[in-house]
Tab-separated table of C-alpha atoms in Angstrom:
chain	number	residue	atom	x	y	z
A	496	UNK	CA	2.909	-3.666	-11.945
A	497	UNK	CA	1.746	-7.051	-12.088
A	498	UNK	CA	-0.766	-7.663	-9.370
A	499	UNK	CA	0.013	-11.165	-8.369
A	500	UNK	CA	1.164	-12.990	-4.588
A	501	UNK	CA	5.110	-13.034	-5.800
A	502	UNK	CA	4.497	-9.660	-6.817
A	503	UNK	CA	4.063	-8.383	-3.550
A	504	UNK	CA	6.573	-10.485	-1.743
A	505	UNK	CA	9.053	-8.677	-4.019
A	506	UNK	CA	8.112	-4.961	-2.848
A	507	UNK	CA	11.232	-3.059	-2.171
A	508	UNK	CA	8.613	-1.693	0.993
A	509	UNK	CA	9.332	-5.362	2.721
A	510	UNK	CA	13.249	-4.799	3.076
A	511	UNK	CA	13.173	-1.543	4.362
A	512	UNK	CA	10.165	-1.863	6.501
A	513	UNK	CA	11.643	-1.314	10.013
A	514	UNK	CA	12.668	2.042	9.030
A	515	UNK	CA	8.938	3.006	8.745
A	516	UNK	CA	7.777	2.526	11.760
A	517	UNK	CA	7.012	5.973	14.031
A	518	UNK	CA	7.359	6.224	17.439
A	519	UNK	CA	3.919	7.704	18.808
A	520	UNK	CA	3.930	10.082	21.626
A	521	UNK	CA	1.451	9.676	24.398
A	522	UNK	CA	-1.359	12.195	23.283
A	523	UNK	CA	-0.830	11.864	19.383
A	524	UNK	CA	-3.162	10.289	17.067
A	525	UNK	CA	-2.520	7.102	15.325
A	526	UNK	CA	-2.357	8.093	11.531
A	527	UNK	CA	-4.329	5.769	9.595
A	528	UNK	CA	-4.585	4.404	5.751
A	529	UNK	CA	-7.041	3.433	4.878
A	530	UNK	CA	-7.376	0.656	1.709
A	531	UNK	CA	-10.904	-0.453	0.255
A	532	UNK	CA	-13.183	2.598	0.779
A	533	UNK	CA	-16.714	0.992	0.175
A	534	UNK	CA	-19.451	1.146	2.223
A	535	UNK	CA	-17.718	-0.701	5.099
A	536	UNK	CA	-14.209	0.816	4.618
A	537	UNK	CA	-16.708	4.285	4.828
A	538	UNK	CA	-18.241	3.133	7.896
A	539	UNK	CA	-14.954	1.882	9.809
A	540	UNK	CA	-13.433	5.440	9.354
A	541	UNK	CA	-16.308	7.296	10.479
A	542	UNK	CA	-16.192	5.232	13.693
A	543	UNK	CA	-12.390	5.525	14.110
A	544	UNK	CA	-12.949	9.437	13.574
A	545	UNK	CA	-14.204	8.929	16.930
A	546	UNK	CA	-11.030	7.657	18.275
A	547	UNK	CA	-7.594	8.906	19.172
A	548	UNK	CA	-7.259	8.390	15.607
A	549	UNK	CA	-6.727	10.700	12.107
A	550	UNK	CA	-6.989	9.267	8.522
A	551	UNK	CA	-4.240	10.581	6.001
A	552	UNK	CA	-4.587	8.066	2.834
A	553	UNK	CA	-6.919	6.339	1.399
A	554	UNK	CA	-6.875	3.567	-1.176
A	555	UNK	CA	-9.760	2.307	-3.739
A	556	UNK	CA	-9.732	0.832	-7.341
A	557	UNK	CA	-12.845	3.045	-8.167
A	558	UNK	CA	-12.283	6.325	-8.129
A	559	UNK	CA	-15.862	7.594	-7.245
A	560	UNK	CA	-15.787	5.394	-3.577
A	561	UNK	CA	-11.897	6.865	-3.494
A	562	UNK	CA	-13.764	10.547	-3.861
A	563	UNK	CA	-16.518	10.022	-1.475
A	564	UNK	CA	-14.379	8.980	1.384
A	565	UNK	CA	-11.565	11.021	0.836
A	566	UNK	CA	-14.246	13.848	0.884
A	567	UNK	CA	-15.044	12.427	4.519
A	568	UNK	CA	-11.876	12.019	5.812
A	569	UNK	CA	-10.905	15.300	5.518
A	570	UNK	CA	-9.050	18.007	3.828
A	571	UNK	CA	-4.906	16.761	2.660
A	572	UNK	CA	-6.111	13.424	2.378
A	573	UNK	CA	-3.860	11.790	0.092
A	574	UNK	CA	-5.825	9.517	-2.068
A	575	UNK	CA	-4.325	5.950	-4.561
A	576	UNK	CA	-5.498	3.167	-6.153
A	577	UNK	CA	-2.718	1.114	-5.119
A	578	UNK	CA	-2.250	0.023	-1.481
A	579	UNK	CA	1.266	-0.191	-1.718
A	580	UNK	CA	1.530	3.198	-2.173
A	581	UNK	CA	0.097	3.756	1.102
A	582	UNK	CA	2.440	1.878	2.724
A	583	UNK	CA	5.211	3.898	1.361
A	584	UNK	CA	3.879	6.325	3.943
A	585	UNK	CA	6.329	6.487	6.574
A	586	UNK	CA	4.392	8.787	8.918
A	587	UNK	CA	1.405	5.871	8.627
A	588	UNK	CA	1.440	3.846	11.691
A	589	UNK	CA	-1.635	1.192	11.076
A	590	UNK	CA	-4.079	0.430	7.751
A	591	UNK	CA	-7.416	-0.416	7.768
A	592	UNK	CA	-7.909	-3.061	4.922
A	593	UNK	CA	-11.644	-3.384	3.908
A	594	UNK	CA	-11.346	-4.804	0.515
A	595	UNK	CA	-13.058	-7.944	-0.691
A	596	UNK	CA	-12.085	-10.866	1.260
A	597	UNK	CA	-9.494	-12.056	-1.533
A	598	UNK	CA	-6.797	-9.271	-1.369
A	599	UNK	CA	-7.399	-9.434	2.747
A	600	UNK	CA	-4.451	-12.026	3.622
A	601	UNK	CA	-1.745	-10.671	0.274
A	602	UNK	CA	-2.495	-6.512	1.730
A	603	UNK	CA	-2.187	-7.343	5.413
A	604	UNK	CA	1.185	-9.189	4.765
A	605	UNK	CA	2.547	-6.332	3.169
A	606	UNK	CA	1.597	-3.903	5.419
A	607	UNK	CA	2.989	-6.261	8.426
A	608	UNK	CA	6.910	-6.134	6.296
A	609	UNK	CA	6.116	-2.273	5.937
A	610	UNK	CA	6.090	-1.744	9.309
A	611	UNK	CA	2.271	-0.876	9.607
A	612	UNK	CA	-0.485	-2.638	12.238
A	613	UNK	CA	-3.290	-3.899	11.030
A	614	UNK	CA	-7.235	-3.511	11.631
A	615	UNK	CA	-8.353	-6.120	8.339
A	616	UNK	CA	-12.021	-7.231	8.176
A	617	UNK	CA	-13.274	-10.651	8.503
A	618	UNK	CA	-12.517	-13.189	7.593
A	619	UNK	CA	-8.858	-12.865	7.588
A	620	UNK	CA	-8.459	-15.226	4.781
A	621	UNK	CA	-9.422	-17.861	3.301
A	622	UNK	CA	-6.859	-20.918	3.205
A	623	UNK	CA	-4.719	-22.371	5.520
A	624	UNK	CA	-1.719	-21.027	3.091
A	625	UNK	CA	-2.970	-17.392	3.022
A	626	UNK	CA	-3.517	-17.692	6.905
A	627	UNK	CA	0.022	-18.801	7.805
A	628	UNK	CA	1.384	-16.261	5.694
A	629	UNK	CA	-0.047	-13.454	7.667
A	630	UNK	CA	0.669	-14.884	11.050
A	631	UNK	CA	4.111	-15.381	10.177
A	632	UNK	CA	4.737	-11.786	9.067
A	633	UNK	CA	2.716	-10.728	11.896
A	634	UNK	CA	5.305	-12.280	14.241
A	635	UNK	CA	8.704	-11.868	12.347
A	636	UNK	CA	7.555	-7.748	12.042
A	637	UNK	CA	5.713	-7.652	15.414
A	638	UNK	CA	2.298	-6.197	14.495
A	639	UNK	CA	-0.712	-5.640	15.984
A	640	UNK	CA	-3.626	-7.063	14.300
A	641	UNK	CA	-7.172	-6.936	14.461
A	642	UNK	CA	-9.719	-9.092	12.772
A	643	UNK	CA	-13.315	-7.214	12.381
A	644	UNK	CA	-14.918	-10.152	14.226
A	645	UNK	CA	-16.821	-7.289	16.050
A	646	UNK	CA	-18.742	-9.539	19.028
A	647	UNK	CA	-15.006	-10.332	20.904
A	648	UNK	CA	-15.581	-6.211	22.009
A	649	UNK	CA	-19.428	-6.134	22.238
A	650	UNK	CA	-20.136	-5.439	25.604
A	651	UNK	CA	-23.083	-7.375	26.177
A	652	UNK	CA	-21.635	-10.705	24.924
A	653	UNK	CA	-18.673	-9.726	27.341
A	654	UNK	CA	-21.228	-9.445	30.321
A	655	UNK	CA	-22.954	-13.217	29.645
A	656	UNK	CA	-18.991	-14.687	29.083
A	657	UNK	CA	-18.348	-13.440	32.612
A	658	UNK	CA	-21.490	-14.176	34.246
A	659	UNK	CA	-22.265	-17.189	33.120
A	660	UNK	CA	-19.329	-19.231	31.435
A	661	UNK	CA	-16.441	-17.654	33.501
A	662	UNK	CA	-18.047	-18.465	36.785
A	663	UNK	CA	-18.358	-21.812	35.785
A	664	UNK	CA	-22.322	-22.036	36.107
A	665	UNK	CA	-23.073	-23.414	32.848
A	666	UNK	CA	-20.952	-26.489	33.770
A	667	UNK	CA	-19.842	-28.544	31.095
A	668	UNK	CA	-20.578	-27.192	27.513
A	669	UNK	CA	-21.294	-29.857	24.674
A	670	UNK	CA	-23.000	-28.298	22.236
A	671	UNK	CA	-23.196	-24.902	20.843
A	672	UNK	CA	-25.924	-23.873	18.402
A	673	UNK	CA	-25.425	-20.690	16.031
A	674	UNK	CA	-27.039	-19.118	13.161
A	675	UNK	CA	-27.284	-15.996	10.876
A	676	UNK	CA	-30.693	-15.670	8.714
A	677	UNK	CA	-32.042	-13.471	6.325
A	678	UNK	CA	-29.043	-11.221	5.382
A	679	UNK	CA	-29.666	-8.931	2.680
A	680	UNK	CA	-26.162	-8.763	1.451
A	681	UNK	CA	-26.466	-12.024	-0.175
A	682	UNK	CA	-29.408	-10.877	-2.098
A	683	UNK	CA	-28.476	-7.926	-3.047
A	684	UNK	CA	-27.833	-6.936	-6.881
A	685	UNK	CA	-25.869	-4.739	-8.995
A	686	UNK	CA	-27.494	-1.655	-9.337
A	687	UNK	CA	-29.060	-0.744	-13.085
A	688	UNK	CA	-27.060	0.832	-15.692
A	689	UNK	CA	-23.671	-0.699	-14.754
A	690	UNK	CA	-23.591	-3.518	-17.923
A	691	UNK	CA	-20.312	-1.451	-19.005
A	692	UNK	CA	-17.639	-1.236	-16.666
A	693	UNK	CA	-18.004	2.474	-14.457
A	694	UNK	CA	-15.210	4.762	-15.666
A	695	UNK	CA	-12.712	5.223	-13.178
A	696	UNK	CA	-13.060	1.586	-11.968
A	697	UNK	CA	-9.931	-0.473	-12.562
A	698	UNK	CA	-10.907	-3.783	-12.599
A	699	UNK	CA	-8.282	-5.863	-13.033
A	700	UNK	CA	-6.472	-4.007	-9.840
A	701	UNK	CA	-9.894	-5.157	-7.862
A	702	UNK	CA	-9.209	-8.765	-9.319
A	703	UNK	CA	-5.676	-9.123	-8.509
A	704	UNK	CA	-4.600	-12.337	-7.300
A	705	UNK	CA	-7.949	-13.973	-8.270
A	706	UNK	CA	-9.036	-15.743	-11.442
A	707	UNK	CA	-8.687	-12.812	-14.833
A	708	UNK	CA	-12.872	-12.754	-15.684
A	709	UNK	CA	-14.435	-9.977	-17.467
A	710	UNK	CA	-15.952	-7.491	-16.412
A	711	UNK	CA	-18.780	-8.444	-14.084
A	712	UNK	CA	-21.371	-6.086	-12.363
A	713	UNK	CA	-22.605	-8.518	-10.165
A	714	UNK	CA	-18.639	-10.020	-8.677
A	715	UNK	CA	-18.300	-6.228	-8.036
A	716	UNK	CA	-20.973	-5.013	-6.566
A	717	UNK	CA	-22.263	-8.313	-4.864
A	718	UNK	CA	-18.927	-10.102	-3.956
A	719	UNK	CA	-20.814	-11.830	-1.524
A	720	UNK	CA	-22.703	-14.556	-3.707
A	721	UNK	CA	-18.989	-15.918	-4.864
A	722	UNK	CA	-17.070	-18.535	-3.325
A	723	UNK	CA	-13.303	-17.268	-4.254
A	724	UNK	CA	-14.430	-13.280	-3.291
A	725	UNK	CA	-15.882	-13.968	-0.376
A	726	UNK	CA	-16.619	-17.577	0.513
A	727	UNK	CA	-20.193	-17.867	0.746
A	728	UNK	CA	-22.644	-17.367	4.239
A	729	UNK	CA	-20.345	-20.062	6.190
A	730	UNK	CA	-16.854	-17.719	5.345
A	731	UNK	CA	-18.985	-14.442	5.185
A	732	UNK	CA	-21.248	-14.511	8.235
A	733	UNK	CA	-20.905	-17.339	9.560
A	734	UNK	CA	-17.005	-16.359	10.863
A	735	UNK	CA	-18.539	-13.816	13.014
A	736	UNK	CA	-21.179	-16.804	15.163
A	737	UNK	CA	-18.763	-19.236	14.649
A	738	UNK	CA	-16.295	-17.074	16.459
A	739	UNK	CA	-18.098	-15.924	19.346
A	740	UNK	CA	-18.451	-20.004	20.092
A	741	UNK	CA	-14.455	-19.798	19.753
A	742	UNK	CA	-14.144	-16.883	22.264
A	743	UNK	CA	-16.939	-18.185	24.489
A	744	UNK	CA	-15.085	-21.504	25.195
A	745	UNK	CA	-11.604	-20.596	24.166
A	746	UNK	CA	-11.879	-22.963	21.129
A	747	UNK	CA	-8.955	-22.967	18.291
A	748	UNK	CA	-8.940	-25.701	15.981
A	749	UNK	CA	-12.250	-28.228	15.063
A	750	UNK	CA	-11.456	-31.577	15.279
A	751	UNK	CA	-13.463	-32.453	11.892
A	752	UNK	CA	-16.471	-30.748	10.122
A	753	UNK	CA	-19.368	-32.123	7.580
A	754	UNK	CA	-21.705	-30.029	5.928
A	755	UNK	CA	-25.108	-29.823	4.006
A	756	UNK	CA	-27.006	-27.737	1.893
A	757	UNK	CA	-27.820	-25.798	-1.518
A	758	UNK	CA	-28.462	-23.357	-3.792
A	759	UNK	CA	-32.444	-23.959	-3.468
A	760	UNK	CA	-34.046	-20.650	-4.458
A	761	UNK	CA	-31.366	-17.906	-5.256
A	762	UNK	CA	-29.587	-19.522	-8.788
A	763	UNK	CA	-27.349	-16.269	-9.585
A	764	UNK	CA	-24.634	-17.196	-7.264
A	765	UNK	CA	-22.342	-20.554	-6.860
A	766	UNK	CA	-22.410	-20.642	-3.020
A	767	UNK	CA	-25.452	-21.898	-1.052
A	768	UNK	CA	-28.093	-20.094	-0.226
A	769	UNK	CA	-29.141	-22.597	2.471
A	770	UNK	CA	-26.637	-23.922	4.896
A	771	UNK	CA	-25.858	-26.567	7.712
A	772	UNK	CA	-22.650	-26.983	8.842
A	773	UNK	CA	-21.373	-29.167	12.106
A	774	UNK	CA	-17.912	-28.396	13.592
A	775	UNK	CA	-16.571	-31.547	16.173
A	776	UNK	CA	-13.813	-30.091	18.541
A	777	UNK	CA	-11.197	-31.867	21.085
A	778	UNK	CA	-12.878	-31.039	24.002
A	779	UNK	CA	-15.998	-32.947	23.567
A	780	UNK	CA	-18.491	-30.813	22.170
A	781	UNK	CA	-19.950	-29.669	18.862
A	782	UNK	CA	-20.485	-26.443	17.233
A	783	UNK	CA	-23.539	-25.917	14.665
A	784	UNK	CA	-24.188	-22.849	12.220
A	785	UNK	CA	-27.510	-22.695	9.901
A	786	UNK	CA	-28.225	-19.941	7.546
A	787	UNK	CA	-30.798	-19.452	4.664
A	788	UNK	CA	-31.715	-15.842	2.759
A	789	UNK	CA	-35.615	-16.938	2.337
A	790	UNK	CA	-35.951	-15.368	5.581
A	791	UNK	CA	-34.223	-11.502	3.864
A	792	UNK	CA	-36.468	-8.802	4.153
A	793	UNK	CA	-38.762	-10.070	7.689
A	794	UNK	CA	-36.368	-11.743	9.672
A	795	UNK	CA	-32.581	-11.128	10.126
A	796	UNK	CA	-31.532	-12.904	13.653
A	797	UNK	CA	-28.225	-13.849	14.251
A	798	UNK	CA	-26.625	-15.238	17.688
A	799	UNK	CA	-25.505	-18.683	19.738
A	800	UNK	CA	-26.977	-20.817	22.230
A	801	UNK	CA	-24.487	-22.481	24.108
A	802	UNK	CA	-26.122	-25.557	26.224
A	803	UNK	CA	-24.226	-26.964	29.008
A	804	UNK	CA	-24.912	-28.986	32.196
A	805	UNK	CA	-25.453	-26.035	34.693
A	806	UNK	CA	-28.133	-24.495	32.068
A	807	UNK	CA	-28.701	-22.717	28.378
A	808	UNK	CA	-27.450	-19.073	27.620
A	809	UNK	CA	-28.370	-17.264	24.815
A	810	UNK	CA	-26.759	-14.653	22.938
A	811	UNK	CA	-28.031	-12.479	20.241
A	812	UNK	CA	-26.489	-10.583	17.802
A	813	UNK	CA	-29.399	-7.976	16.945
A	814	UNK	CA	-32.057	-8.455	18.942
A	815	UNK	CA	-30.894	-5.342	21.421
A	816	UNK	CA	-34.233	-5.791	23.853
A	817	UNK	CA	-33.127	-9.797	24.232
A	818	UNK	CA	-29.178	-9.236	24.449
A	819	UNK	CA	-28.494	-12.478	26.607
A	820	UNK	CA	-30.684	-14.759	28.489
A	821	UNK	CA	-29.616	-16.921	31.220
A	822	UNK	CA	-32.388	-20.469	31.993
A	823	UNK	CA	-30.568	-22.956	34.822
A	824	UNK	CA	-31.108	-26.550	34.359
A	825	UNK	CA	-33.587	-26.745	37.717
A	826	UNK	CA	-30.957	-29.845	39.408
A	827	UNK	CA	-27.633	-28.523	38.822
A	828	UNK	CA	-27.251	-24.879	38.231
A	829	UNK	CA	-26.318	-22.898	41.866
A	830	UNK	CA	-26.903	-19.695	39.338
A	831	UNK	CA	-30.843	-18.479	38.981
A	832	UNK	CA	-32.278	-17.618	35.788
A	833	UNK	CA	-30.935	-13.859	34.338
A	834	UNK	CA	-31.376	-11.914	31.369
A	835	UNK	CA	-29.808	-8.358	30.196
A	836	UNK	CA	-29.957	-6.024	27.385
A	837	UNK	CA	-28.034	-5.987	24.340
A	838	UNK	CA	-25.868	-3.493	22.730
A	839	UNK	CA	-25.823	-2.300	18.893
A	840	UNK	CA	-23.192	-4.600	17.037
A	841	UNK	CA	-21.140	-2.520	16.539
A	842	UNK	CA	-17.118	-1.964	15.205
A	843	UNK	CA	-16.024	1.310	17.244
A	844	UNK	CA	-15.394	-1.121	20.542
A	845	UNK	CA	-12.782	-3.683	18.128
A	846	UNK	CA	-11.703	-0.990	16.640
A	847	UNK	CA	-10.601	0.953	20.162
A	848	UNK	CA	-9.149	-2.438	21.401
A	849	UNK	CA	-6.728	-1.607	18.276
A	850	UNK	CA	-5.670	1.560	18.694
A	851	UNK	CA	-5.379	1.259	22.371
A	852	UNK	CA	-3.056	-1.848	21.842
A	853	UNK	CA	-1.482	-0.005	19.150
A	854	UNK	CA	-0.212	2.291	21.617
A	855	UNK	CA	1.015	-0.883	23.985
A	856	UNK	CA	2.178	-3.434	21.993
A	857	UNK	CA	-0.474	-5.518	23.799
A	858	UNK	CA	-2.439	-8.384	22.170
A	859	UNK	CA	-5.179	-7.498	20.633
A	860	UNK	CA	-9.387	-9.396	21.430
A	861	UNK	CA	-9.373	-10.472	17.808
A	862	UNK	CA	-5.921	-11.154	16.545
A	863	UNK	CA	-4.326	-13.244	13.674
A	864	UNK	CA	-4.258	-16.145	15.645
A	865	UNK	CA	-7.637	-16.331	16.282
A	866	UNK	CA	-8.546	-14.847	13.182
A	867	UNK	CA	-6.975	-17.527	11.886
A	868	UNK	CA	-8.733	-21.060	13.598
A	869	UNK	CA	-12.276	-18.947	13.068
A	870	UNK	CA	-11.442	-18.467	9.364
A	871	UNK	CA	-10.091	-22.144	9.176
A	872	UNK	CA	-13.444	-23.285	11.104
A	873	UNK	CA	-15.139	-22.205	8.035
A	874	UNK	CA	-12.713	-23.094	5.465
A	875	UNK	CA	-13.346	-26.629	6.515
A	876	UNK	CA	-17.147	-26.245	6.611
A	877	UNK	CA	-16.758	-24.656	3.287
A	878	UNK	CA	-14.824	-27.374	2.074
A	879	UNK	CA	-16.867	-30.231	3.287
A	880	UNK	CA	-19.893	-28.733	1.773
A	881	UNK	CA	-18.348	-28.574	-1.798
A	882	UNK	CA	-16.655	-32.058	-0.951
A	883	UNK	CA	-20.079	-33.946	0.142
A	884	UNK	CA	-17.853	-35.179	3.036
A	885	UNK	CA	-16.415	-35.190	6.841
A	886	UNK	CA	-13.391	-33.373	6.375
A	887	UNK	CA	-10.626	-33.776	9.292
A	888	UNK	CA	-8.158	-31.060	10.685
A	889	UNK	CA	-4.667	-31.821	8.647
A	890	UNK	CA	-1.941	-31.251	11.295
A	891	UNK	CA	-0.151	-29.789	8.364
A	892	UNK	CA	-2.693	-26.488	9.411
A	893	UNK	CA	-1.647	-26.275	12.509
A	894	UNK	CA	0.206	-23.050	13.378
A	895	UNK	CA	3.523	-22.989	14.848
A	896	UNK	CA	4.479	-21.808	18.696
A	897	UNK	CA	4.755	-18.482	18.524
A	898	UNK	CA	8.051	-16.644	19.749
């Protein structure tokens, strides 16, 4: 079959979704699929192996990641190379979609009209249009979605929120400072011998609604360099900074974002690998995210520094001996200076958010709504960047009340 957007909208699996859905009894496992098996897809099912949780399908376009984690899952693990097969399953309750960021909005809209919740990495998408699409079949089929923006669950980010901005001692917020250096994703290269496409691979299953290119080692195996697979450090890393300013403050939508930077000293890719992007919101304050790769291989720090009137608090990302650190602005903070540890960043707290509010119907830390204004937070950075100017929030973005 075709693999294009109307393609999927036509799936017989949308009109006969409600039938799919299973009723789960209180000690039974939530049976998962699981679609885009790579190293990440590997990694999420070994943590939700740790849940109340069982995988019974899993989905790749190349057979020999389809092998290696059906090999982990378990024996009777069905395995496809088409998702949609997997949500013909009728005793699958949820999917875990860890595909390349361009199939992430067109699989978790199917899976929402088959019935299934939805765990789908970050970002969610990448447009506005992709992003109302999934919100909208998120509602009309009542899912539960999660977006892998892992910090919302982390508990030491959790612990500096309620200290420190819950209790009101930072005061006023009006500027929040993140970053993300030295990731070695972005560097990363194909790995020799794979000039001719891998047997087993199909490739133009793995391009699917994206632009029809030949074969190319380095789109496949390092996605990350490409502004339609995965948008660049802004869309790819950026989300998860970016987002932990959202949660922090209980931000949604920027009021206007410009942008600056370049490829400088990595030329294999067409997104930069040096960044600086400013976010204005409504409530009087300003978000900033800087990134750069010369940093990959010494230094990977990653974190936000949000500075308000009552003092600064810090908040890393890796740096597990730092965690959070609490200075008071010596006139007006009632709150004296504190510090704790951090905790590995790490997907198996998101990921039991899901599953427990699989079994409630309850709303999930990260879901498609704000999976949503985080990924639009960077579309417009993205977009202002390419643009060379201050790009304002169109209203025709904005998301609808929900039900």
């Amino acid at each position: 079959m075709n693999a294009t957007r109307r393609g999927f909208v036509n799936t017989a699996i949308a009109a006969t979704a409600a039938s799919y859905v299973r009723i789960l009894g209180a000690n039974e496992k939530v049976r998962l699929g699981a679609v885009g098996v790579g190293p990440r897809g590997q990694y999420l099912l070994r943590q939700s192996k740790k849940l109340a949780a069982e995988c019974v399908a899993v989905c790749d376009v190349y057979s020999a990641r389809l092998d290696q984690a059906a090999s982990a899952a378990g024996e009777g693990v069905k395995t496809y190379k088409d998702h949609r097969q997997v949500l013909d399953h009728k005793d699958i309750d949820a999917v875990i979609v860890a595909t390349p960021d361009h199939w992430h909005g067109p699989i978790t809209v199917d899976a929402c009209r088959a019935g299934k919740d939805v765990y789908v990495e970050k970002p969610m998408v990448h447009t506005p249009k992709d992003g109302q699409a999934v919100v909208k079949a998120a509602r009309e089929h009542k899912r539960v979605i999660q977006v892998g923006m892992q910090a919302r669950a982390v508990p030491h980010y959790r612990a500096a929120r309620e200290k420190y901005l819950d209790s009101g001692a930072m005061g006023k917020v009006g500027l929040i400072r993140t970053w993300y250096n030295g990731n070695s994703g972005y560097v990363q290269k194909a790995p020799p011998g794979m000039e001719q496409k891998p047997d087993g691979l199909d490739w133009e299953r793995w391009l699917g609604p994206g632009p029809k290119v030949a074969w190319n080692p380095d789109i496949y195996f390092s996605p990350y360099k490409w502004l339609y697979y995965d948008g660049g450090m802004i869309m790819g890393i950026g989300i998860h900074v970016i987002d932990s300013a959202h949660q922090c403050l209980k931000l949604t939508k920027p009021k206007a974002a410009v942008a600056a930077g370049g490829i400088y000293h990595f030329p294999d890719r067409d997104t930069p690998d040096v960044i600086n992007l400013v976010l204005e919101y409504p409530q009087n304050l300003n978000v900033t995210f800087e990134a750069e790769l010369m940093t990959t291989g010494f230094l990977t720090t990653a974190g936000l520094e949000l500075r308000g009137t009552g003092g600064i608090l810090t908040i890393e990302r890796y740096d597990r001996a730092r965690g959070y650190e609490y200075r008071p602005h010596p006139k007006n903070s009632t709150v004296p200076a504190g510090a704790g540890p951090g905790d590995p960043s790490d997907a198996i707290w998101l990921l039991q958010d899901w599953i427990d509010c699989i079994r409630t119907r309850g709303r999930t830390l990260a879901n498609e709504e704000e999976g949503y204004y985080s990924s639009m937070a960077c579309f417009m950075g993205n977009l202002a960047y390419q643009k060379k100017a201050r790009i304002v929030w169109d209203s025709k973005w904005d998301l609808g009340p929900s039900a």
